[in-house]
């Protein structure tokens, strides 16, 4: 139960942060992609940098490179990624942001969430 509480609190904090930063707004994300406003771009770049540093830190703590097993690419990967990209473009949100939008009361996100469930089922 304690693990779930921590995960729930972490998810709520992440969702709140993404909402306050503006990632749940299609207009804000569009402004980022056309370089009209670099605020979201810098937030995203900071997250990627932090993740990279955490990965390097994990390697230092482990004392060796962390194994990354080679996998064959499944034949459905191409079509799955095309479907994922189309859903992202149509819904205007990645999976995490769809939950943030729904939590904000943007009921159109329910369609995005339903599409995610249908896409996973396919």
Coordinates of C-alpha atoms in Angstrom, one line a residue:
X1 CA 0.0 0.0 0.0
X2 CA 2.9 2.4 0.8
X3 CA 4.4 1.9 -2.7
X4 CA 1.0 2.8 -4.3
X5 CA 0.7 5.9 -2.1
X6 CA 4.1 7.1 -3.2
X7 CA 3.3 6.5 -6.8
X8 CA 0.0 8.3 -6.5
X9 CA 1.6 11.3 -4.9
X10 CA 4.4 11.4 -7.5
X11 CA 1.8 11.2 -10.3
X12 CA -0.3 13.9 -8.8
X13 CA 2.8 16.1 -8.4
X14 CA 3.9 15.5 -11.9
X15 CA 0.4 16.1 -13.3
X16 CA 0.1 19.3 -11.3
X17 CA 3.5 20.5 -12.6
X18 CA 2.7 19.7 -16.2
X19 CA -0.5 21.5 -15.9
X20 CA 1.1 24.6 -14.3
X21 CA 3.9 24.7 -16.9
X22 CA 1.4 24.6 -19.7
X23 CA 1.9 21.3 -21.4
X24 CA -1.8 20.5 -21.3
X25 CA -2.6 23.4 -23.6
X26 CA -2.6 22.7 -27.3
X27 CA -1.9 26.4 -28.0
X28 CA 1.2 26.4 -25.7
X29 CA 2.6 23.3 -27.2
X30 CA 2.0 24.6 -30.7
X31 CA 3.9 27.8 -29.7
X32 CA 6.8 25.6 -28.6
X33 CA 7.0 23.7 -31.9
X34 CA 7.0 26.9 -34.0
X35 CA 9.6 28.5 -31.6
X36 CA 7.2 31.4 -30.7
X37 CA 7.7 30.6 -27.0
X38 CA 10.8 28.8 -25.7
X39 CA 9.4 28.3 -22.2
X40 CA 8.0 24.7 -22.8
X41 CA 11.0 23.8 -24.9
X42 CA 13.4 24.8 -22.1
X43 CA 11.3 22.8 -19.6
X44 CA 11.4 19.8 -21.8
X45 CA 15.1 20.1 -22.5
X46 CA 15.7 20.5 -18.7
X47 CA 13.8 17.2 -18.1
X48 CA 15.8 15.4 -20.8
X49 CA 19.1 16.7 -19.3
X50 CA 18.0 15.7 -15.8
X51 CA 17.2 12.2 -17.0
X52 CA 20.5 12.0 -18.8
X53 CA 22.4 13.0 -15.6
X54 CA 20.3 10.5 -13.6
X55 CA 21.2 7.7 -16.0
X56 CA 24.9 8.6 -15.7
X57 CA 24.5 8.7 -11.9
X58 CA 23.0 5.2 -12.0
X59 CA 26.0 4.0 -13.9
X60 CA 28.3 5.5 -11.4
X61 CA 26.4 3.9 -8.5
X62 CA 26.3 0.5 -10.2
X63 CA 30.1 0.8 -10.9
X64 CA 29.6 -0.5 -14.5
X65 CA 27.6 0.1 -17.6
X66 CA 23.9 -0.8 -17.1
X67 CA 23.1 -3.6 -19.6
X68 CA 20.7 -2.7 -22.4
X69 CA 19.5 -5.9 -23.9
X70 CA 19.2 -6.0 -27.7
X71 CA 15.8 -6.8 -29.0
X72 CA 14.4 -7.5 -32.4
X73 CA 11.9 -5.0 -33.7
X74 CA 8.4 -6.5 -33.9
X75 CA 6.8 -6.2 -37.3
X76 CA 3.9 -4.3 -35.8
X77 CA 6.2 -1.5 -34.5
X78 CA 5.9 0.6 -37.7
X79 CA 2.1 0.5 -37.8
X80 CA 1.9 0.9 -34.1
X81 CA 4.1 4.0 -34.1
X82 CA 2.2 5.4 -37.1
X83 CA -1.1 4.9 -35.1
X84 CA 0.5 6.4 -32.0
X85 CA 1.7 9.5 -33.9
X86 CA -1.7 10.0 -35.6
X87 CA -3.5 9.7 -32.3
X88 CA -1.1 12.1 -30.7
X89 CA -1.6 14.6 -33.6
X90 CA -5.4 14.2 -33.6
X91 CA -5.8 14.3 -29.8
X92 CA -3.2 17.0 -29.3
X93 CA -1.7 15.2 -26.3
X94 CA 0.7 12.5 -25.4
X95 CA -0.7 9.8 -23.1
X96 CA 0.5 11.5 -19.9
X97 CA -0.9 14.9 -20.9
X98 CA -4.3 13.3 -21.8
X99 CA -4.6 12.3 -18.1
X100 CA -3.6 15.9 -17.0
X101 CA -6.2 17.4 -19.4
X102 CA -8.9 15.1 -18.1
X103 CA -7.9 16.0 -14.5
X104 CA -8.2 19.7 -15.5
X105 CA -11.8 19.0 -16.6
X106 CA -11.1 19.1 -20.4
X107 CA -13.6 16.5 -21.2
X108 CA -12.4 16.2 -24.8
X109 CA -9.5 14.3 -23.3
X110 CA -11.9 11.4 -22.6
X111 CA -11.9 10.8 -26.4
X112 CA -8.1 10.7 -26.4
X113 CA -8.0 8.3 -23.4
X114 CA -10.6 6.1 -25.2
X115 CA -8.5 6.1 -28.3
X116 CA -5.4 5.1 -26.3
X117 CA -7.3 2.2 -24.8
X118 CA -8.6 1.1 -28.2
X119 CA -5.1 1.5 -29.8
X120 CA -3.6 -0.7 -27.1
X121 CA -6.2 -3.3 -27.6
X122 CA -5.5 -3.4 -31.3

